Amino acid sequence: MSFFKKLKEKFQTNQSNEEVSDKYKDGLSKTRKTFSEKINDLVARYRKVDEDFFEDLEEVLIAADVGVSTVMDLIDELKMEVKRRNISDTKEVKSVISEKLVDIYYGDSEEESSVGLNMQENELTVILFVGVNGVGKTTTIGKLAHQLKSEGKKVLLTAGDTFRAGAIEQLSEWGKRVEVDVIKHSEGSDPAAVIYDGIQAAKSREADVLLCDTAGRLQNKVNLMNELSKVKRVIEREIPNAPHEVLLVLDATTGQNALSQAKTFSEATDVSGIVLTKLDGTAKGGIVLAIRNELGIPVKLVGLGEKVTDLQTFDPQAFVYGLFADMIDDE
Amino acid sequence: MAFEGLADRLQNTIQKIKGKGKVTEQDVKEMTREVRLALLEADVNFKVVKDFIKRVKERAVGEEVMESLTPGQQVIKIVKEELSSLMGGDESKIAVSDRPPTVIMMVGLQGAGKTTTTGKLANLLRKKYNRKPLLVAADIYRPAAIDQLETLGKQLNMPVYSAGTDISPVEIVNQAMAKAKEEHLDYVLIDTAGRLHIDGDLMDELIQIKNNVSPDEIFLVVDAMTGQDAVNVAESFNDQLDVSGVILTKLDGDTRGGAALSIKAVTDKPIKFAGMGEKLDQLEVFHPERMASRILGMGDVLSLIEKAQENVDEKRAKELEEKMRSASFTFDDFLEQMGQVRKMGPLDELLDMIPGSNKMKGLKNVEIDEKQISHVEAVIQSMTAKERQDPSIINANRKKRIAKGSGRSVSEVNRLLKQFEEMKKMMKQMTNMQQGGKKGKKGKKGKGFNFPFM
């Protein structure tokens, strides 16, 4: 299991990394436990690698919300690999499983490090947040505003959710908490107009970052998706190259529908990254695999808890470490 | 990434065993694998799927294939029956306490839609049961959650009890109960904060509220898009609070909603309502039957056939068909045809029953407005008998009169006339095509139609 050793060494030699990975470990403790426990159970139960073994493995992966087709591909690859290396002992197959999973996380590029936000130097950076209802867009904006402000940036928020009752108040409350200004109109006004005003205000106040909230919408509502495209067009028109990031906020408890969300929102707004929220519950993690594998959109931020500091840059290595910590420690 | 419905998935397997009189074990194995994938893709929990497949296998092997069905359909039928029985019957009653107020508590994860659903439920209680609900803002954690409920209260013109965020939810609920009694409000709807089922402190808070007010109903609000984790969430909430029912939200999205099945299977608590949109009147009674079809991604073929047989007068249908063929189809016939279709039920419901309708590009986003149909009917009914027989005589003056009579605009009358002409043309073409080739399938006829109400 040379890969894990490498990973482990990396974390042991690097103190600051230790801290980050601890956060992941805590946040993902439930996920990790259930997931690697299951794989261990599985390995213990089967002596031989046969069809039944693979069927059970398939279920373990599916239970982690890894997309069905991703799982099917993975199982096929595993079967090939097992044949090629002539593995019949289930203990050996465990390392192959981990390797393959990690492969998907990293994609084709070797040990790709975390993909940060695309921030502009000495210029206004506009970030647009999109997603379905109740995934945590506004909360994420609040947390990110706090983070950016503590980095010394001048942050401005725009309350583009003019539809849901209390959404503007919610963002205003966040503005008060982290002490940044919020540009808002009244409920029911045109979101594109609010965002336009936000841009003008950001320009005149010389803000570094403008975070744009939008109303949650289900991706099959064509009108609402068109509205979102319009919002994006307004931003594009006012500032060339903007929005610099379009972040799709995804609830980690979401099942297969997350793929459909990622796809449709990308079509409407050209999503540049994903924020995976509510990763501190049970299960999950698998959806990241599926989305990276099938759509190639990188995860940029993860929400690991309710505290304002619980929004972390997505670090694939720390994430993998958190997910497989049990296995690594076993070595 | 397109989700294939079960019916599509089964096509290949069905092709192979077409015409067999009996379903063999091998057939069943192949087909149940497809069923299993379809269920997993719909986010049904894998454990639930496993049990389910086992039952289907047992029933399907060796079963005589019904005369009217192919072996594939036979398996689908068994799957559907099993699925429907697992989902349970319609149970959308809301408890009524002997001693008012009746207390309803809304619980669930963050972002499931508790606050919105609280508003919708209050609206339903007033509209359908003529009750006077009090909304209680017990979410002191999320910023502006109280504002949200208060705004909903304003929109609905309903009382909301809130006491700020510096007071414990338990205390807020106690005070709200006193207020409800004092003002003779007969329902108290408690909107609690979203929380993780593994958050001990916050779960204790719910248990404390529960012990204090002994609610008549505890509704677990679950996002229909939830994946495999739905089982853990539902089980955990149910173990700690003994919920009385489930409300599924955001079902108007394109999720298959397998979570519904998982929740029902592990908690055995009825799913009572479903949130079908962002407006406050879009909370609907949950239909297990429809959900079963949706999860499988197949139209409810069987019920469609049944419905059609029940309601369509076959002789009349033949006559109409004949008329279509000879292109002597008039507005009178059209009116009657619409009536026939309408007898079968709401149109969008019918559309849902057509397999593949969720995939057809044009149909996917069609908002079928029942009102629109009534408008069309009104326009036709405002025509004279002569006009209905021969629309070509309708000139500008007549159009004005028809528009006035039906309360619609002249342009709408124009549009209907145009569409009717096109429809007739299309029928002519189709008839020609049919005469050329072999007799087309009945169902195909509707394909090119541009019904004026769609």
Short mmCIF file of C-alpha atoms in Angstrom, two decimals, chain A residues 55-322:
data_model
loop_
_atom_site.label_atom_id
_atom_site.label_comp_id
_atom_site.label_asym_id
_atom_site.label_seq_id
_atom_site.Cartn_x
_atom_site.Cartn_y
_atom_site.Cartn_z
CA GLU A 55 -21.97 -7.53 -5.88
CA ASP A 56 -21.57 -6.72 -2.21
CA LEU A 57 -18.79 -4.30 -2.93
CA GLU A 58 -21.03 -2.63 -5.43
CA GLU A 59 -23.57 -2.09 -2.69
CA VAL A 60 -21.04 -0.64 -0.30
CA LEU A 61 -20.05 1.93 -2.88
CA ILE A 62 -23.60 2.71 -3.82
CA ALA A 63 -24.46 3.18 -0.16
CA ALA A 64 -21.88 5.98 -0.12
CA ASP A 65 -23.89 7.68 -2.89
CA VAL A 66 -21.24 7.10 -5.51
CA GLY A 67 -23.21 7.28 -8.74
CA VAL A 68 -24.50 3.99 -10.07
CA SER A 69 -22.71 4.23 -13.40
CA THR A 70 -19.47 5.28 -11.69
CA VAL A 71 -19.74 2.21 -9.50
CA MET A 72 -20.41 -0.04 -12.44
CA ASP A 73 -17.32 1.29 -14.24
CA LEU A 74 -15.26 0.91 -11.12
CA ILE A 75 -16.37 -2.67 -10.56
CA ASP A 76 -15.56 -3.54 -14.15
CA GLU A 77 -12.09 -2.07 -13.79
CA LEU A 78 -11.59 -3.91 -10.53
CA LYS A 79 -12.57 -7.19 -12.09
CA MET A 80 -10.03 -6.63 -14.84
CA GLU A 81 -7.35 -5.67 -12.39
CA VAL A 82 -8.02 -8.67 -10.21
CA LYS A 83 -7.76 -10.94 -13.22
CA ARG A 84 -4.59 -9.27 -14.43
CA ARG A 85 -2.82 -9.51 -11.13
CA ASN A 86 -4.31 -12.89 -10.46
CA ILE A 87 -5.64 -11.93 -7.05
CA SER A 88 -7.89 -14.36 -5.23
CA ASP A 89 -7.40 -13.25 -1.63
CA THR A 90 -9.86 -10.58 -0.54
CA LYS A 91 -7.26 -8.90 1.66
CA GLU A 92 -5.17 -8.12 -1.36
CA VAL A 93 -8.11 -6.80 -3.24
CA LYS A 94 -8.62 -4.18 -0.56
CA SER A 95 -5.58 -2.27 -1.64
CA VAL A 96 -6.70 -2.41 -5.24
CA ILE A 97 -10.07 -0.99 -4.24
CA SER A 98 -8.43 1.92 -2.44
CA GLU A 99 -6.13 2.60 -5.36
CA LYS A 100 -8.99 2.70 -7.80
CA LEU A 101 -11.08 4.98 -5.60
CA VAL A 102 -8.20 7.36 -5.20
CA ASP A 103 -7.70 7.28 -8.96
CA ILE A 104 -11.16 8.62 -9.45
CA TYR A 105 -10.63 11.33 -6.90
CA TYR A 106 -7.51 12.53 -8.58
CA GLY A 107 -8.65 11.98 -12.11
CA ASP A 108 -6.08 11.52 -14.84
CA SER A 109 -3.69 14.16 -13.62
CA GLU A 110 -1.13 12.94 -11.13
CA GLU A 111 -1.64 14.01 -7.55
CA GLU A 112 -3.49 17.11 -8.50
CA SER A 113 -3.46 19.51 -5.57
CA SER A 114 -6.48 21.44 -4.41
CA VAL A 115 -8.04 23.85 -6.82
CA GLY A 116 -8.41 27.22 -5.13
CA LEU A 117 -10.82 29.99 -5.98
CA ASN A 118 -9.98 32.11 -8.96
CA MET A 119 -9.24 35.41 -7.21
CA GLN A 120 -8.20 38.52 -9.13
CA GLU A 121 -5.20 40.55 -8.05
CA ASN A 122 -5.96 44.24 -7.41
CA GLU A 123 -9.24 43.92 -9.19
CA LEU A 124 -12.83 43.12 -8.37
CA THR A 125 -13.57 39.39 -8.14
CA VAL A 126 -17.20 38.44 -8.70
CA ILE A 127 -18.45 35.09 -7.40
CA LEU A 128 -21.93 33.89 -8.27
CA PHE A 129 -23.61 31.24 -6.13
CA VAL A 130 -26.22 28.95 -7.65
CA GLY A 131 -28.02 25.78 -6.55
CA VAL A 132 -31.33 24.16 -5.69
CA ASN A 133 -33.40 25.16 -2.67
CA GLY A 134 -32.08 24.58 0.81
CA VAL A 135 -28.53 23.52 0.01
CA GLY A 136 -26.94 26.32 2.00
CA LYS A 137 -26.06 29.03 -0.52
CA THR A 138 -26.64 31.94 1.84
CA THR A 139 -24.86 30.25 4.73
CA THR A 140 -21.89 29.46 2.50
CA ILE A 141 -21.73 33.10 1.39
CA GLY A 142 -21.74 34.20 5.03
CA LYS A 143 -18.93 31.83 5.88
CA LEU A 144 -16.88 32.74 2.82
CA ALA A 145 -17.38 36.46 3.49
CA HIS A 146 -15.99 35.93 6.96
CA GLN A 147 -13.01 34.05 5.61
CA LEU A 148 -12.19 36.60 2.91
CA LYS A 149 -12.62 39.50 5.29
CA SER A 150 -10.24 37.98 7.80
CA GLU A 151 -7.75 37.75 4.95
CA GLY A 152 -7.99 41.52 4.75
CA LYS A 153 -10.19 41.76 1.67
CA LYS A 154 -12.98 44.23 1.22
CA VAL A 155 -16.08 42.12 0.69
CA LEU A 156 -19.54 43.09 -0.55
CA LEU A 157 -22.63 40.87 -0.61
CA THR A 158 -25.59 41.08 -3.00
CA ALA A 159 -28.97 39.70 -1.99
CA GLY A 160 -30.02 38.19 -5.29
CA ASP A 161 -32.57 35.88 -3.67
CA THR A 162 -35.56 38.14 -3.95
CA PHE A 163 -38.03 35.27 -3.95
CA ARG A 164 -37.89 33.23 -0.77
CA ALA A 165 -39.46 34.73 2.30
CA GLY A 166 -36.78 35.99 4.67
CA ALA A 167 -33.86 35.34 2.33
CA ILE A 168 -32.80 39.00 2.19
CA GLU A 169 -33.00 39.25 5.97
CA GLN A 170 -30.91 36.11 6.26
CA LEU A 171 -28.10 37.56 4.14
CA SER A 172 -28.37 40.92 5.92
CA GLU A 173 -27.98 39.12 9.23
CA TRP A 174 -24.82 37.47 7.92
CA GLY A 175 -23.62 40.88 6.74
CA LYS A 176 -24.09 42.21 10.26
CA ARG A 177 -22.31 39.26 11.84
CA VAL A 178 -19.23 39.41 9.67
CA GLU A 179 -19.44 43.18 9.29
CA VAL A 180 -19.63 43.57 5.54
CA ASP A 181 -22.10 45.61 3.51
CA VAL A 182 -25.06 44.01 1.77
CA ILE A 183 -26.63 45.44 -1.37
CA LYS A 184 -30.33 44.63 -1.44
CA HIS A 185 -33.66 45.48 -2.99
CA SER A 186 -37.05 44.58 -1.68
CA GLU A 187 -38.60 41.13 -1.91
CA GLY A 188 -39.98 40.26 -5.32
CA SER A 189 -37.74 42.62 -7.29
CA ASP A 190 -35.70 41.58 -10.31
CA PRO A 191 -32.62 39.60 -9.21
CA ALA A 192 -30.62 40.77 -12.22
CA ALA A 193 -31.26 44.38 -11.18
CA VAL A 194 -30.05 43.74 -7.65
CA ILE A 195 -26.89 42.09 -8.94
CA TYR A 196 -26.37 45.02 -11.33
CA ASP A 197 -26.58 47.44 -8.41
CA GLY A 198 -24.21 45.20 -6.48
CA ILE A 199 -21.64 45.45 -9.25
CA GLN A 200 -21.96 49.24 -9.46
CA ALA A 201 -21.60 49.52 -5.69
CA ALA A 202 -18.61 47.19 -5.67
CA LYS A 203 -16.96 49.29 -8.37
CA SER A 204 -17.55 52.62 -6.68
CA ARG A 205 -16.58 51.35 -3.23
CA GLU A 206 -13.56 49.63 -4.68
CA ALA A 207 -14.38 46.28 -3.14
CA ASP A 208 -12.09 43.30 -3.70
CA VAL A 209 -14.76 40.62 -3.76
CA LEU A 210 -18.45 40.64 -4.61
CA LEU A 211 -20.43 37.58 -3.51
CA CYS A 212 -23.77 37.21 -5.30
CA ASP A 213 -26.55 35.21 -3.69
CA THR A 214 -29.34 33.81 -5.87
CA ALA A 215 -32.64 32.16 -5.09
CA GLY A 216 -32.64 28.39 -4.87
CA ARG A 217 -34.32 26.77 -7.85
CA LEU A 218 -34.93 23.25 -9.03
CA GLN A 219 -33.01 22.60 -12.19
CA ASN A 220 -36.02 21.43 -14.18
CA LYS A 221 -37.72 24.82 -13.91
CA VAL A 222 -36.81 26.26 -17.28
CA ASN A 223 -37.97 29.81 -16.57
CA LEU A 224 -35.97 30.01 -13.40
CA MET A 225 -32.88 28.64 -15.08
CA ASN A 226 -33.27 31.27 -17.81
CA GLU A 227 -33.49 33.91 -15.13
CA LEU A 228 -30.17 32.65 -13.79
CA SER A 229 -28.56 32.84 -17.23
CA LYS A 230 -29.76 36.41 -17.43
CA VAL A 231 -28.15 37.23 -14.10
CA LYS A 232 -24.90 35.81 -15.39
CA ARG A 233 -25.17 37.79 -18.61
CA VAL A 234 -25.64 41.00 -16.66
CA ILE A 235 -22.45 40.30 -14.74
CA GLU A 236 -20.59 39.45 -17.95
CA ARG A 237 -21.73 42.66 -19.56
CA GLU A 238 -20.64 44.87 -16.68
CA ILE A 239 -17.25 43.33 -16.07
CA PRO A 240 -15.27 41.48 -18.71
CA ASN A 241 -14.21 37.97 -17.59
CA ALA A 242 -16.69 38.04 -14.74
CA PRO A 243 -18.11 36.16 -12.95
CA HIS A 244 -14.71 34.79 -12.03
CA GLU A 245 -16.32 31.88 -10.27
CA VAL A 246 -19.77 30.35 -10.57
CA LEU A 247 -20.08 28.06 -7.60
CA LEU A 248 -22.75 25.40 -7.53
CA VAL A 249 -23.70 24.65 -3.96
CA LEU A 250 -24.57 20.98 -3.44
CA ASP A 251 -26.02 19.32 -0.36
CA ALA A 252 -23.85 16.30 0.44
CA THR A 253 -26.91 14.27 1.40
CA THR A 254 -28.26 14.56 -2.13
CA GLY A 255 -28.35 11.34 -4.09
CA GLN A 256 -28.10 10.73 -7.81
CA ASN A 257 -29.97 13.93 -8.54
CA ALA A 258 -26.80 15.88 -7.74
CA LEU A 259 -25.47 14.84 -11.13
CA SER A 260 -28.51 16.20 -12.87
CA GLN A 261 -28.14 19.42 -10.87
CA ALA A 262 -24.48 19.78 -11.79
CA LYS A 263 -25.24 19.18 -15.43
CA THR A 264 -28.21 21.52 -15.80
CA PHE A 265 -26.73 24.35 -13.77
CA SER A 266 -23.55 24.07 -15.83
CA GLU A 267 -25.55 24.46 -19.00
CA ALA A 268 -27.24 27.58 -17.68
CA THR A 269 -24.34 29.28 -15.94
CA ASP A 270 -21.12 27.49 -16.82
CA VAL A 271 -20.36 26.31 -13.30
CA SER A 272 -16.67 26.57 -12.44
CA GLY A 273 -16.65 24.78 -9.12
CA ILE A 274 -18.68 23.03 -6.49
CA VAL A 275 -19.28 23.79 -2.83
CA LEU A 276 -20.20 20.60 -1.00
CA THR A 277 -22.17 21.50 2.13
CA LYS A 278 -23.36 19.57 5.18
CA LEU A 279 -20.55 17.07 5.00
CA ASP A 280 -20.65 16.68 8.76
CA GLY A 281 -23.60 14.29 8.87
CA THR A 282 -23.54 10.60 8.03
CA ALA A 283 -22.78 8.87 4.71
CA LYS A 284 -21.82 11.11 1.73
CA GLY A 285 -18.52 11.82 0.10
CA GLY A 286 -19.44 9.50 -2.72
CA ILE A 287 -21.17 12.18 -4.67
CA VAL A 288 -17.83 13.93 -5.09
CA LEU A 289 -16.48 10.84 -6.77
CA ALA A 290 -19.36 10.70 -9.15
CA ILE A 291 -19.30 14.36 -10.07
CA ARG A 292 -15.57 14.48 -10.60
CA ASN A 293 -15.71 11.32 -12.60
CA GLU A 294 -18.67 12.14 -14.80
CA LEU A 295 -18.60 15.90 -15.16
CA GLY A 296 -15.06 16.94 -14.34
CA ILE A 297 -16.17 19.87 -12.21
CA PRO A 298 -13.78 20.31 -9.30
CA VAL A 299 -14.96 20.65 -5.74
CA LYS A 300 -13.54 23.89 -4.39
CA LEU A 301 -15.03 24.31 -0.94
CA VAL A 302 -16.60 22.02 1.63
CA GLY A 303 -18.84 22.80 4.59
CA LEU A 304 -17.81 20.65 7.51
CA GLY A 305 -19.96 22.10 10.27
CA GLU A 306 -22.18 24.90 11.47
CA LYS A 307 -19.50 27.26 12.72
CA VAL A 308 -18.48 30.21 10.62
CA THR A 309 -14.97 28.77 10.35
CA ASP A 310 -16.16 25.38 9.15
CA LEU A 311 -15.94 26.23 5.47
CA GLN A 312 -12.74 24.72 4.13
CA THR A 313 -10.93 24.74 0.85
CA PHE A 314 -11.40 21.33 -0.65
CA ASP A 315 -8.21 19.41 -0.36
CA PRO A 316 -8.51 16.09 -2.19
CA GLN A 317 -5.61 14.58 -0.31
CA ALA A 318 -6.95 15.52 3.08
CA PHE A 319 -10.34 14.32 1.96
CA VAL A 320 -9.02 10.96 0.88
CA TYR A 321 -6.97 10.76 4.05
CA GLY A 322 -10.10 11.42 6.11
#
